[in-house]
Amino acid sequence: MQAEPSPLNQNDAIIQRVRLMCDLFNLAFEMKSLELERQHRDASPEWIKQETLRLIESGTR
């Protein structure tokens, strides 16, 4: 029989997963922002940011 994971180990695993998801989001954000900056050289930084977030959100549906 397998022992139940301790709450501390479970918490560590959850924290590790959340950090990984944050890192993946940051990577996607940076890559998409750079792509938009290249495609729309005259766009404002605020537009790049909003468009990046919009595209990432629409890609997760």
PDB file of C-alpha atoms in Angstrom:
ATOM      1  CA  MET A   1       0.000   0.000   0.000  1.00  0.00           C
ATOM      2  CA  GLN A   2       1.229   3.470  -0.862  1.00  0.00           C
ATOM      3  CA  ALA A   3       1.438   6.055   1.876  1.00  0.00           C
ATOM      4  CA  GLU A   4      -0.490   9.307   1.571  1.00  0.00           C
ATOM      5  CA  PRO A   5       1.736  12.262   0.668  1.00  0.00           C
ATOM      6  CA  SER A   6       2.306  14.576   3.587  1.00  0.00           C
ATOM      7  CA  PRO A   7       0.620  17.977   3.417  1.00  0.00           C
ATOM      8  CA  LEU A   8       4.052  19.624   3.251  1.00  0.00           C
ATOM      9  CA  ASN A   9       5.037  17.516   0.222  1.00  0.00           C
ATOM     10  CA  GLN A  10       1.689  18.270  -1.415  1.00  0.00           C
ATOM     11  CA  ASN A  11       2.179  21.992  -0.820  1.00  0.00           C
ATOM     12  CA  ASP A  12       5.684  21.836  -2.297  1.00  0.00           C
ATOM     13  CA  ALA A  13       4.350  20.063  -5.370  1.00  0.00           C
ATOM     14  CA  ILE A  14       1.602  22.662  -5.812  1.00  0.00           C
ATOM     15  CA  ILE A  15       4.088  25.515  -5.451  1.00  0.00           C
ATOM     16  CA  GLN A  16       6.379  23.882  -7.986  1.00  0.00           C
ATOM     17  CA  ARG A  17       3.518  23.513 -10.492  1.00  0.00           C
ATOM     18  CA  VAL A  18       2.412  27.121 -10.024  1.00  0.00           C
ATOM     19  CA  ARG A  19       5.973  28.352 -10.553  1.00  0.00           C
ATOM     20  CA  LEU A  20       6.231  26.270 -13.718  1.00  0.00           C
ATOM     21  CA  MET A  21       2.950  27.682 -15.040  1.00  0.00           C
ATOM     22  CA  CYS A  22       4.130  31.231 -14.279  1.00  0.00           C
ATOM     23  CA  ASP A  23       7.411  30.583 -16.078  1.00  0.00           C
ATOM     24  CA  LEU A  24       5.550  29.209 -19.111  1.00  0.00           C
ATOM     25  CA  PHE A  25       3.224  32.213 -19.152  1.00  0.00           C
ATOM     26  CA  ASN A  26       6.174  34.626 -18.946  1.00  0.00           C
ATOM     27  CA  LEU A  27       7.924  32.833 -21.797  1.00  0.00           C
ATOM     28  CA  ALA A  28       4.792  32.944 -23.968  1.00  0.00           C
ATOM     29  CA  PHE A  29       4.295  36.625 -23.120  1.00  0.00           C
ATOM     30  CA  GLU A  30       7.864  37.550 -24.050  1.00  0.00           C
ATOM     31  CA  MET A  31       7.794  35.588 -27.300  1.00  0.00           C
ATOM     32  CA  LYS A  32       4.431  36.979 -28.435  1.00  0.00           C
ATOM     33  CA  SER A  33       5.428  40.531 -27.423  1.00  0.00           C
ATOM     34  CA  LEU A  34       8.613  40.335 -29.473  1.00  0.00           C
ATOM     35  CA  GLU A  35       6.678  38.981 -32.442  1.00  0.00           C
ATOM     36  CA  LEU A  36       4.151  41.820 -32.235  1.00  0.00           C
ATOM     37  CA  GLU A  37       6.908  44.419 -31.848  1.00  0.00           C
ATOM     38  CA  ARG A  38       8.505  43.152 -35.068  1.00  0.00           C
ATOM     39  CA  GLN A  39       5.202  43.102 -36.939  1.00  0.00           C
ATOM     40  CA  HIS A  40       3.974  46.482 -35.663  1.00  0.00           C
ATOM     41  CA  ARG A  41       7.047  48.662 -35.276  1.00  0.00           C
ATOM     42  CA  ASP A  42       5.029  51.833 -34.617  1.00  0.00           C
ATOM     43  CA  ALA A  43       2.759  50.315 -31.971  1.00  0.00           C
ATOM     44  CA  SER A  44       2.833  51.693 -28.440  1.00  0.00           C
ATOM     45  CA  PRO A  45       4.166  49.530 -25.610  1.00  0.00           C
ATOM     46  CA  GLU A  46       0.702  49.597 -24.013  1.00  0.00           C
ATOM     47  CA  TRP A  47      -0.918  48.279 -27.208  1.00  0.00           C
ATOM     48  CA  ILE A  48       1.731  45.537 -27.466  1.00  0.00           C
ATOM     49  CA  LYS A  49       1.033  44.515 -23.879  1.00  0.00           C
ATOM     50  CA  GLN A  50      -2.762  44.486 -24.285  1.00  0.00           C
ATOM     51  CA  GLU A  51      -2.640  42.674 -27.616  1.00  0.00           C
ATOM     52  CA  THR A  52      -0.222  40.088 -26.219  1.00  0.00           C
ATOM     53  CA  LEU A  53      -2.510  39.396 -23.276  1.00  0.00           C
ATOM     54  CA  ARG A  54      -5.548  39.217 -25.559  1.00  0.00           C
ATOM     55  CA  LEU A  55      -3.855  36.729 -27.889  1.00  0.00           C
ATOM     56  CA  ILE A  56      -2.637  34.547 -25.038  1.00  0.00           C
ATOM     57  CA  GLU A  57      -6.105  34.551 -23.472  1.00  0.00           C
ATOM     58  CA  SER A  58      -7.819  33.676 -26.754  1.00  0.00           C
ATOM     59  CA  GLY A  59      -5.320  30.856 -27.270  1.00  0.00           C
ATOM     60  CA  THR A  60      -6.258  29.245 -23.965  1.00  0.00           C
ATOM     61  CA  ARG A  61      -9.946  28.831 -24.777  1.00  0.00           C
TER      62      ARG A  61
END
